[in-house]
Amino acid sequence: MAKDAQYRRWIASTRWLRLRRSVLTAHPLCERCAQEGYVSAATEVHHIRPVEDGVTWSDRQTRMFAPSNLRALCHNCHVRTHVEMGRSGRTATRRRHDEQQAEIRRRFFGEGEREPPGGVFREGEGSLQASHPPS
Ligand SMILES: [Zn+2]
Ligand SMILES: [Zn+2]
């Protein structure tokens, strides 16, 4: 996953370090383990929608700092989540592309939310979407 210079600045910023600490304080236990009936200490904060896939700078900034885009995870769950996100890379890329296209249409043409054509979702690939915590 390419991490650009802006992302590296954000991840090292006081604003992020404070936010990260407050997320781990609010969610001391791994949220994914909790869903699966386990109890583990959360040590890492994951971005549900990848920051680097944001369409614009402000979209990336929102993804970086919006509490609704963050998830407190233990190290193992964080690794597992990223493995799953990287699985079947072409489909994942396609889905991201569709998401970006929808965002661009919304933003610049005022169109409403729309399902990507042709149903890019297949079984087993919806877990990240389904696991969005209520914001
Ligand atoms: Zn966990
Ligand atoms: Zn992550």
XYZ file of N, CA, C and O and ligand atoms in Angstrom:
542
model
N 0.855 -1.194 0.000
C 0.000 0.000 0.000
C 0.889 1.241 0.000
O 1.718 1.423 0.885
N 0.710 2.067 -0.982
C 1.572 3.245 -1.087
C 1.180 4.295 -0.051
O 0.023 4.667 0.043
N 2.123 4.695 0.728
C 1.871 5.747 1.706
C 2.586 6.990 1.212
O 3.819 7.003 1.123
N 1.809 8.013 0.894
C 2.473 9.195 0.349
C 3.006 10.083 1.472
O 2.821 9.823 2.659
N 3.687 11.152 1.067
C 4.356 12.020 2.042
C 3.345 12.675 2.974
O 3.596 12.816 4.173
N 2.187 13.051 2.411
C 1.161 13.693 3.247
C 0.684 12.733 4.335
O 0.533 13.112 5.494
N 0.468 11.477 3.949
C 0.027 10.484 4.927
C 1.061 10.335 6.033
O 0.715 10.277 7.215
N 2.318 10.303 5.648
C 3.372 10.143 6.667
C 3.419 11.349 7.603
O 3.660 11.221 8.795
N 3.164 12.534 7.053
C 3.116 13.719 7.925
C 1.936 13.618 8.884
O 2.059 13.922 10.061
N 0.784 13.196 8.364
C -0.402 13.091 9.221
C -0.200 12.070 10.327
O -0.549 12.305 11.477
N 0.362 10.919 9.956
C 0.473 9.833 10.927
C 1.454 10.217 12.040
O 1.413 9.661 13.133
N 2.353 11.159 11.780
C 3.322 11.605 12.786
C 2.871 12.879 13.491
O 3.567 13.374 14.367
N 1.696 13.398 13.114
C 1.267 14.695 13.644
C 0.703 14.557 15.057
O 0.174 13.505 15.439
N 0.812 15.649 15.811
C 0.251 15.674 17.166
C -1.251 15.418 17.117
O -1.804 14.717 17.965
N -1.898 15.990 16.095
C -3.347 15.828 15.975
C -3.724 14.352 15.883
O -4.645 13.888 16.545
N -2.980 13.613 15.055
C -3.269 12.179 14.910
C -2.934 11.414 16.186
O -3.706 10.572 16.645
N -1.779 11.730 16.789
C -1.371 10.987 17.978
C -2.378 11.186 19.114
O -2.707 10.246 19.839
N -2.911 12.416 19.219
C -3.945 12.670 20.228
C -5.218 11.904 19.911
O -5.835 11.294 20.783
N -5.631 11.963 18.649
C -6.857 11.283 18.230
C -6.735 9.778 18.445
O -7.635 9.117 18.969
N -5.580 9.249 18.070
C -5.308 7.828 18.215
C -5.438 7.416 19.691
O -6.059 6.415 20.020
N -4.829 8.236 20.546
C -4.876 7.914 21.973
C -6.323 7.966 22.472
O -6.750 7.131 23.267
N -7.090 8.956 22.003
C -8.471 9.073 22.489
C -9.321 7.904 21.976
O -10.216 7.432 22.685
N -9.037 7.419 20.762
C -9.773 6.256 20.248
C -9.459 5.025 21.102
O -10.367 4.275 21.489
N -8.189 4.847 21.430
C -7.805 3.677 22.228
C -8.299 3.799 23.672
O -8.545 2.781 24.329
N -8.468 5.030 24.139
C -9.034 5.226 25.469
C -10.524 4.909 25.464
O -11.050 4.248 26.366
N -11.204 5.349 24.401
C -12.647 5.103 24.290
C -12.935 3.628 23.991
O -13.975 3.098 24.368
N -12.016 2.984 23.270
C -12.196 1.571 22.903
C -10.977 0.776 23.349
O -10.119 0.449 22.531
N -10.885 0.497 24.644
C -9.689 -0.200 25.136
C -9.580 -1.641 24.634
O -8.501 -2.216 24.666
N -10.710 -2.187 24.158
C -10.682 -3.563 23.662
C -10.812 -3.583 22.151
O -11.488 -2.748 21.554
N -10.152 -4.572 21.544
C -10.204 -4.739 20.096
C -11.661 -4.924 19.646
O -12.357 -5.809 20.133
N -12.103 -4.095 18.710
C -13.511 -4.128 18.288
C -13.819 -5.374 17.466
O -14.918 -5.902 17.484
N -12.825 -5.834 16.722
C -13.069 -7.021 15.904
C -13.101 -8.280 16.765
O -13.961 -9.140 16.592
N -12.176 -8.386 17.710
C -12.209 -9.511 18.647
C -13.542 -9.535 19.382
O -14.149 -10.593 19.555
N -14.007 -8.361 19.804
C -15.262 -8.290 20.559
C -16.405 -8.847 19.726
O -17.266 -9.579 20.241
N -16.424 -8.517 18.414
C -17.476 -9.032 17.535
C -17.438 -10.545 17.447
O -18.453 -11.195 17.219
N -16.227 -11.093 17.578
C -16.072 -12.536 17.437
C -16.073 -13.239 18.789
O -15.784 -14.437 18.875
N -16.350 -12.492 19.843
C -16.492 -13.077 21.156
C -15.184 -13.240 21.924
O -15.129 -13.985 22.895
N -14.147 -12.541 21.481
C -12.871 -12.591 22.189
C -12.616 -11.265 22.887
O -13.227 -10.246 22.566
N -11.691 -11.294 23.826
C -11.301 -10.075 24.511
C -9.799 -9.876 24.334
O -9.005 -10.699 24.768
N -9.432 -8.806 23.627
C -8.015 -8.459 23.474
C -7.866 -6.962 23.641
O -8.771 -6.199 23.308
N -6.728 -6.561 24.133
C -6.458 -5.131 24.256
C -6.252 -4.537 22.870
O -5.532 -5.094 22.037
N -6.909 -3.415 22.609
C -6.682 -2.704 21.349
C -5.389 -1.916 21.463
O -5.151 -1.230 22.464
N -4.533 -2.054 20.483
C -3.255 -1.344 20.519
C -3.042 -0.487 19.280
O -2.117 0.308 19.225
N -3.896 -0.681 18.269
C -3.683 0.018 16.999
C -5.003 0.580 16.492
O -6.069 0.057 16.808
N -4.916 1.643 15.708
C -6.123 2.270 15.163
C -6.091 2.141 13.644
O -5.126 2.539 12.996
N -7.156 1.565 13.127
C -7.245 1.270 11.702
C -8.182 2.254 11.006
O -9.190 2.660 11.577
N -7.846 2.628 9.762
C -8.739 3.449 8.939
C -9.609 2.518 8.093
O -9.087 1.776 7.254
N -10.912 2.564 8.304
C -11.821 1.656 7.609
C -11.792 1.925 6.103
O -11.624 1.024 5.297
N -11.998 3.169 5.724
C -11.823 3.537 4.317
C -10.404 4.068 4.162
O -10.034 5.052 4.823
N -9.603 3.441 3.331
C -8.183 3.809 3.277
C -7.968 5.286 2.942
O -8.574 5.809 2.006
N -7.108 5.914 3.725
C -6.851 7.345 3.552
C -6.347 7.638 2.138
O -6.794 8.583 1.484
N -5.442 6.791 1.650
C -4.802 7.101 0.375
C -5.739 6.928 -0.811
O -5.399 7.306 -1.918
N -6.932 6.362 -0.576
C -7.894 6.213 -1.666
C -8.863 7.383 -1.756
O -9.762 7.380 -2.592
N -8.705 8.362 -0.895
C -9.576 9.539 -0.961
C -9.428 10.238 -2.304
O -8.345 10.272 -2.878
N -10.540 10.792 -2.804
C -10.532 11.405 -4.130
C -9.780 12.723 -4.122
O -9.029 13.048 -5.030
N -10.005 13.506 -3.079
C -9.378 14.820 -3.002
C -8.584 14.907 -1.707
O -8.697 14.062 -0.824
N -7.814 15.978 -1.614
C -7.031 16.177 -0.405
C -7.948 16.237 0.820
O -7.686 15.609 1.843
N -9.054 16.975 0.689
C -9.928 17.111 1.864
C -10.627 15.786 2.184
O -10.902 15.487 3.342
N -10.904 15.008 1.155
C -11.487 13.687 1.391
C -10.493 12.808 2.152
O -10.854 12.107 3.102
N -9.237 12.873 1.758
C -8.213 12.087 2.470
C -8.079 12.567 3.912
O -7.955 11.777 4.838
N -8.149 13.898 4.080
C -8.021 14.439 5.429
C -9.200 13.980 6.297
O -9.017 13.626 7.463
N -10.402 13.972 5.712
C -11.573 13.518 6.458
C -11.400 12.069 6.869
O -11.661 11.689 8.017
N -10.952 11.243 5.922
C -10.757 9.824 6.235
C -9.720 9.646 7.338
O -9.831 8.755 8.175
N -8.712 10.494 7.302
C -7.633 10.389 8.286
C -8.143 10.665 9.697
O -7.777 9.970 10.646
N -9.002 11.677 9.833
C -9.319 12.182 11.175
C -10.767 11.964 11.615
O -11.109 12.308 12.740
N -11.625 11.445 10.749
C -13.025 11.251 11.160
C -13.133 10.043 12.092
O -12.767 8.935 11.705
N -13.637 10.263 13.308
C -13.749 9.132 14.242
C -14.562 7.978 13.664
O -14.294 6.815 13.977
N -15.548 8.280 12.791
C -16.371 7.205 12.225
C -15.584 6.332 11.257
O -16.027 5.246 10.899
N -14.417 6.793 10.834
C -13.603 5.987 9.917
C -12.522 5.200 10.660
O -11.678 4.575 10.029
N -12.559 5.270 11.988
C -11.483 4.649 12.771
C -11.999 3.445 13.540
O -13.152 3.397 13.960
N -11.111 2.476 13.725
C -11.465 1.267 14.451
C -10.301 0.867 15.333
O -9.171 0.803 14.856
N -10.599 0.611 16.599
C -9.553 0.172 17.517
C -9.378 -1.338 17.385
O -10.339 -2.100 17.529
N -8.156 -1.773 17.085
C -7.902 -3.195 16.860
C -6.663 -3.647 17.622
O -5.780 -2.843 17.920
N -6.606 -4.945 17.888
C -5.355 -5.515 18.369
C -4.448 -5.729 17.150
O -4.897 -5.656 16.006
N -3.196 -6.011 17.400
C -2.259 -6.137 16.286
C -2.677 -7.240 15.317
O -2.671 -7.052 14.101
N -3.080 -8.397 15.876
C -3.451 -9.519 14.999
C -4.627 -9.169 14.088
O -4.613 -9.487 12.898
N -5.648 -8.547 14.662
C -6.822 -8.197 13.854
C -6.464 -7.146 12.816
O -6.997 -7.144 11.704
N -5.553 -6.241 13.163
C -5.151 -5.218 12.210
C -4.459 -5.866 11.011
O -4.760 -5.555 9.863
N -3.571 -6.795 11.312
C -2.887 -7.501 10.226
C -3.904 -8.278 9.384
O -3.903 -8.204 8.148
N -4.812 -9.008 10.057
C -5.812 -9.790 9.328
C -6.670 -8.898 8.437
O -6.981 -9.238 7.298
N -7.063 -7.735 8.996
C -7.914 -6.818 8.231
C -7.202 -6.364 6.959
O -7.791 -6.325 5.888
N -5.905 -6.061 7.095
C -5.180 -5.598 5.904
C -4.960 -6.723 4.908
O -4.986 -6.484 3.697
N -4.758 -7.923 5.396
C -4.631 -9.059 4.482
C -5.924 -9.209 3.680
O -5.914 -9.389 2.462
N -7.069 -9.096 4.379
C -8.351 -9.217 3.700
C -8.580 -8.087 2.703
O -9.135 -8.290 1.630
N -8.153 -6.887 3.074
C -8.320 -5.758 2.161
C -7.471 -5.947 0.903
O -7.843 -5.501 -0.175
N -6.340 -6.604 1.059
C -5.455 -6.793 -0.081
C -5.805 -8.007 -0.918
O -5.313 -8.163 -2.019
N -6.684 -8.863 -0.374
C -7.034 -10.097 -1.081
C -7.779 -9.787 -2.372
O -8.542 -8.839 -2.430
N -7.571 -10.592 -3.360
C -8.145 -10.397 -4.692
C -8.035 -8.932 -5.079
O -9.031 -8.222 -5.227
N -6.804 -8.505 -5.210
C -6.496 -7.093 -5.421
C -7.263 -6.437 -6.547
O -7.663 -5.284 -6.422
N -7.515 -7.173 -7.622
C -8.174 -6.526 -8.760
C -9.589 -6.118 -8.400
O -10.024 -5.027 -8.747
N -10.294 -7.009 -7.691
C -11.668 -6.686 -7.309
C -11.672 -5.529 -6.321
O -12.484 -4.613 -6.420
N -10.722 -5.577 -5.388
C -10.648 -4.501 -4.399
C -10.363 -3.171 -5.094
O -10.952 -2.146 -4.771
N -9.459 -3.202 -6.065
C -9.130 -1.986 -6.800
C -10.343 -1.500 -7.575
O -10.660 -0.315 -7.597
N -11.050 -2.452 -8.185
C -12.238 -2.115 -8.948
C -13.289 -1.473 -8.052
O -13.915 -0.475 -8.407
N -13.447 -2.043 -6.856
C -14.450 -1.514 -5.942
C -14.065 -0.108 -5.510
O -14.895 0.785 -5.431
N -12.768 0.077 -5.231
C -12.313 1.415 -4.851
C -12.542 2.395 -5.994
O -12.930 3.528 -5.788
N -12.277 1.923 -7.200
C -12.466 2.773 -8.364
C -13.928 3.191 -8.463
O -14.237 4.367 -8.664
N -14.834 2.236 -8.307
C -16.262 2.542 -8.374
C -16.656 3.526 -7.281
O -17.436 4.435 -7.498
N -16.090 3.317 -6.110
C -16.397 4.208 -4.992
C -15.928 5.629 -5.306
O -16.618 6.604 -5.051
N -14.747 5.729 -5.884
C -14.229 7.044 -6.233
C -15.075 7.694 -7.312
O -15.360 8.884 -7.262
N -15.489 6.887 -8.288
C -16.324 7.424 -9.360
C -17.633 7.958 -8.793
O -18.097 9.031 -9.178
N -18.231 7.200 -7.875
C -19.494 7.620 -7.273
C -19.298 8.930 -6.520
O -20.131 9.832 -6.577
N -18.164 9.021 -5.828
C -17.856 10.231 -5.065
C -17.704 11.425 -6.007
O -18.200 12.519 -5.739
N -17.032 11.212 -7.105
C -16.825 12.302 -8.069
C -18.167 12.737 -8.661
O -18.451 13.928 -8.781
N -19.007 11.747 -8.981
C -20.321 12.095 -9.548
C -21.140 12.903 -8.551
O -21.762 13.894 -8.898
N -21.109 12.442 -7.268
C -21.845 13.149 -6.234
C -21.370 14.581 -6.121
O -22.137 15.514 -6.047
N -20.057 14.714 -6.112
C -19.466 15.986 -5.811
C -19.623 16.987 -6.954
O -19.889 18.145 -6.741
N -19.405 16.500 -8.159
C -19.338 17.434 -9.268
C -20.605 17.460 -10.117
O -20.856 18.402 -10.835
N -21.411 16.437 -10.045
C -22.603 16.384 -10.881
C -23.871 16.292 -10.042
O -24.960 16.232 -10.588
N -23.710 16.254 -8.717
C -24.876 16.273 -7.859
C -25.731 15.029 -7.924
O -26.901 15.056 -7.557
N -25.176 13.934 -8.389
C -25.964 12.706 -8.447
C -26.000 12.037 -7.091
O -25.086 12.170 -6.291
N -27.073 11.286 -6.869
C -27.215 10.598 -5.597
C -26.340 9.367 -5.533
O -25.686 8.996 -6.499
N -26.360 8.784 -4.368
C -25.610 7.544 -4.145
C -26.123 6.473 -5.093
O -27.318 6.332 -5.294
N -25.216 5.740 -5.685
C -25.637 4.743 -6.665
C -24.836 3.478 -6.488
O -23.646 3.534 -6.197
N -25.499 2.364 -6.672
C -24.787 1.088 -6.647
C -23.863 1.026 -7.847
O -24.229 1.457 -8.933
N -22.653 0.511 -7.652
C -21.801 0.334 -8.818
C -22.455 -0.655 -9.792
O -23.082 -1.610 -9.348
N -22.339 -0.416 -11.079
C -22.995 -1.298 -12.039
C -22.390 -2.692 -12.003
O -21.198 -2.859 -11.758
N -23.222 -3.678 -12.198
C -22.713 -5.030 -12.386
C -22.386 -5.773 -11.108
O -21.824 -6.854 -11.161
N -22.727 -5.198 -9.954
C -22.535 -5.924 -8.695
C -21.123 -6.440 -8.500
O -20.822 -7.591 -8.762
N -20.209 -5.587 -8.070
C -18.828 -6.019 -7.901
C -18.650 -6.819 -6.614
O -17.622 -7.436 -6.417
N -19.676 -6.822 -5.767
C -19.558 -7.560 -4.518
C -19.717 -9.048 -4.748
O -20.610 -9.496 -5.442
N -18.851 -9.815 -4.151
C -19.031 -11.255 -4.156
C -18.956 -11.746 -2.734
O -18.484 -11.039 -1.860
N -19.396 -12.963 -2.561
C -19.436 -13.508 -1.214
C -18.062 -13.419 -0.556
O -17.051 -13.699 -1.181
N -18.083 -13.016 0.690
C -16.832 -12.978 1.445
C -16.080 -11.670 1.304
O -15.113 -11.439 1.992
N -16.556 -10.808 0.422
C -15.832 -9.555 0.234
C -16.547 -8.384 0.878
O -16.064 -7.270 0.805
N -17.667 -8.660 1.497
C -18.432 -7.558 2.066
C -18.142 -7.298 3.526
O -18.750 -6.439 4.129
N -17.173 -8.022 4.086
C -17.030 -7.954 5.535
C -16.616 -6.572 6.029
O -17.095 -6.128 7.046
N -15.767 -5.891 5.265
C -15.342 -4.585 5.720
C -16.503 -3.608 5.673
O -16.686 -2.795 6.555
N -17.317 -3.714 4.598
C -18.481 -2.843 4.498
C -19.429 -3.143 5.649
O -19.899 -2.244 6.302
N -19.656 -4.445 5.868
C -20.646 -4.823 6.867
C -20.192 -4.454 8.275
O -21.004 -4.286 9.161
N -18.879 -4.337 8.436
C -18.385 -4.104 9.788
C -18.259 -2.627 10.130
O -17.727 -2.288 11.159
N -18.726 -1.748 9.234
C -18.726 -0.324 9.577
C -19.419 -0.111 10.914
O -20.588 -0.480 11.055
N -18.756 0.459 11.875
C -19.469 0.762 13.120
C -20.452 1.902 12.855
O -20.215 2.719 11.972
N -21.547 1.932 13.567
C -22.478 3.057 13.372
C -21.785 4.352 13.725
O -21.069 4.426 14.730
N -21.930 5.358 12.891
C -21.203 6.600 13.152
C -22.123 7.630 13.795
O -23.306 7.441 13.842
Zn -8.473 -8.301 17.743
Zn -5.143 -0.319 9.115
